């Protein structure tokens, strides 16, 4: 871990030096933006970067990556995130902090229950087509209120406002066939994981994402964030992702 941190620091120092040199030469903002390229170039490397970042977070060794004013300047004309994350809007799930990532590294979509909707799908298609991300992660979390609502009796759901009902109904198919689990915490975890798998399956059926994954440009995986521990469990293998 220490060697990787030193390497990252060296890369940041090299970038800072190149940006300063460009500024002194009177480079344009577009030229400066071209100096900032993602150092995560494959789906496997993207998964590793997220795992390493989360390990730093839950072990209390987060670096909280910050960038200098000159590095921010390098991002004015463009961005180079390596992963897109579809996460819940829950205030206890700050995505960049959970993965210990800095500005410009993650392209994040947040919606209650981490459900795939039209706006979110369009955002992810943009990330694939125009930002060259290498990974899409659907991340659910411990004690998700939206998933808990999807487990409620229909008469309870029907009492919610129209648009909230529509959101809950995007989750319901993933939890309707839940096996009987007496332990409430275990039942909720299974429900959240089922919803993650369901949303991953929906994404993988969309043409833009399906074609990019088939070409090896991206991978689509799932994840589960434990609020209590700060750890993220990754669903990567096909067996783990099967609805």
Short mmCIF file of C-alpha atoms in Angstrom, two decimals, residues 9-129:
data_model
loop_
_atom_site.label_atom_id
_atom_site.label_comp_id
_atom_site.label_asym_id
_atom_site.label_seq_id
_atom_site.Cartn_x
_atom_site.Cartn_y
_atom_site.Cartn_z
CA UNK A 9 2.23 11.06 -5.08
CA UNK A 10 4.98 11.01 -7.70
CA UNK A 11 2.42 11.05 -10.52
CA UNK A 12 0.66 14.01 -8.91
CA UNK A 13 3.97 15.87 -8.53
CA UNK A 14 4.86 15.19 -12.17
CA UNK A 15 1.46 16.49 -13.31
CA UNK A 16 1.83 19.62 -11.21
CA UNK A 17 5.25 20.30 -12.74
CA UNK A 18 3.95 19.83 -16.29
CA UNK A 19 1.01 22.15 -15.62
CA UNK A 20 3.28 24.86 -14.21
CA UNK A 21 5.56 24.56 -17.23
CA UNK A 22 2.56 24.89 -19.55
CA UNK A 23 1.30 27.98 -17.69
CA UNK A 24 4.71 29.62 -17.98
CA UNK A 25 4.66 28.95 -21.72
CA UNK A 26 1.28 30.66 -21.98
CA UNK A 27 -0.62 27.49 -22.85
CA UNK A 28 -4.36 27.68 -23.44
CA UNK A 29 -6.90 26.13 -21.05
CA UNK A 30 -7.55 23.41 -23.63
CA UNK A 31 -3.83 22.58 -23.80
CA UNK A 32 -3.63 22.46 -20.02
CA UNK A 33 -6.71 20.21 -19.84
CA UNK A 34 -4.99 17.78 -22.19
CA UNK A 35 -2.29 17.22 -19.60
CA UNK A 36 -4.76 15.62 -17.19
CA UNK A 37 -5.38 12.05 -18.25
CA UNK A 38 -6.82 9.23 -16.18
CA UNK A 39 -4.14 6.92 -14.78
CA UNK A 40 -6.69 4.08 -14.58
CA UNK A 41 -6.96 2.60 -18.05
CA UNK A 42 -8.82 -0.73 -17.79
CA UNK A 43 -11.89 -2.17 -16.04
CA UNK A 44 -9.71 -4.35 -13.79
CA UNK A 45 -7.55 -1.37 -12.85
CA UNK A 46 -10.70 0.62 -12.04
CA UNK A 47 -11.95 -2.12 -9.72
CA UNK A 48 -8.56 -2.26 -8.02
CA UNK A 49 -8.49 1.51 -7.55
CA UNK A 50 -11.91 1.46 -5.88
CA UNK A 51 -10.97 -1.47 -3.66
CA UNK A 52 -7.73 0.20 -2.58
CA UNK A 53 -9.51 3.47 -1.90
CA UNK A 54 -12.20 1.81 0.19
CA UNK A 55 -9.54 -0.11 2.13
CA UNK A 56 -7.94 3.22 3.04
CA UNK A 57 -11.33 4.61 4.05
CA UNK A 58 -12.53 1.83 6.34
CA UNK A 59 -9.10 1.37 7.93
CA UNK A 60 -8.88 5.04 8.87
CA UNK A 61 -6.03 5.80 6.45
CA UNK A 62 -7.95 7.85 3.88
CA UNK A 63 -5.85 10.37 2.02
CA UNK A 64 -8.81 12.60 1.09
CA UNK A 65 -7.18 13.37 -2.26
CA UNK A 66 -6.99 17.07 -2.89
CA UNK A 67 -5.70 18.88 -5.94
CA UNK A 68 -3.85 22.13 -6.28
CA UNK A 69 -5.26 25.21 -7.98
CA UNK A 70 -3.23 24.35 -11.06
CA UNK A 71 -4.56 20.79 -11.16
CA UNK A 72 -8.11 22.13 -10.91
CA UNK A 73 -7.27 24.38 -13.84
CA UNK A 74 -6.34 21.28 -15.84
CA UNK A 75 -9.93 20.07 -15.45
CA UNK A 76 -11.69 23.22 -16.64
CA UNK A 77 -11.94 22.10 -20.26
CA UNK A 78 -12.69 18.44 -19.64
CA UNK A 79 -12.86 15.54 -17.22
CA UNK A 80 -11.37 12.06 -17.15
CA UNK A 81 -13.25 9.93 -14.59
CA UNK A 82 -12.38 6.25 -14.72
CA UNK A 83 -15.60 4.89 -13.17
CA UNK A 84 -19.29 5.78 -13.02
CA UNK A 85 -21.18 4.97 -9.83
CA UNK A 86 -24.96 4.61 -9.53
CA UNK A 87 -25.52 5.02 -5.80
CA UNK A 88 -28.28 5.87 -3.37
CA UNK A 89 -28.94 9.48 -2.37
CA UNK A 90 -28.70 8.51 1.31
CA UNK A 91 -26.68 11.15 3.17
CA UNK A 92 -24.70 8.39 4.92
CA UNK A 93 -23.25 7.18 1.61
CA UNK A 94 -20.79 9.86 0.39
CA UNK A 95 -19.41 8.04 -2.63
CA UNK A 96 -16.11 9.89 -3.15
CA UNK A 97 -15.29 9.57 0.55
CA UNK A 98 -16.20 5.88 0.69
CA UNK A 99 -13.75 5.18 -2.14
CA UNK A 100 -11.23 7.85 -1.07
CA UNK A 101 -11.23 9.46 -4.50
CA UNK A 102 -10.60 13.06 -5.49
CA UNK A 103 -11.90 15.57 -8.01
CA UNK A 104 -12.39 14.24 -11.50
CA UNK A 105 -12.01 10.54 -10.69
CA UNK A 106 -15.62 9.37 -10.31
CA UNK A 107 -18.76 10.20 -12.31
CA UNK A 108 -21.58 9.77 -9.80
CA UNK A 109 -25.33 9.33 -10.24
CA UNK A 110 -27.29 9.34 -6.98
CA UNK A 111 -30.97 8.49 -6.64
CA UNK A 112 -32.90 6.90 -3.79
CA UNK A 113 -32.63 3.13 -3.97
CA UNK A 114 -29.93 3.38 -6.68
CA UNK A 115 -32.60 2.63 -9.27
CA UNK A 116 -32.17 2.86 -13.02
CA UNK A 117 -34.43 5.60 -14.40
CA UNK A 118 -34.45 7.53 -17.66
CA UNK A 119 -32.34 10.45 -16.45
CA UNK A 120 -29.85 8.21 -14.68
CA UNK A 121 -29.55 5.93 -17.68
CA UNK A 122 -28.92 8.88 -19.96
CA UNK A 123 -26.24 10.10 -17.58
CA UNK A 124 -24.51 6.72 -17.60
CA UNK A 125 -24.75 6.50 -21.39
CA UNK A 126 -23.01 9.88 -21.53
CA UNK A 127 -20.28 8.55 -19.26
CA UNK A 128 -19.72 5.55 -21.52
CA UNK A 129 -19.91 7.37 -24.86
#
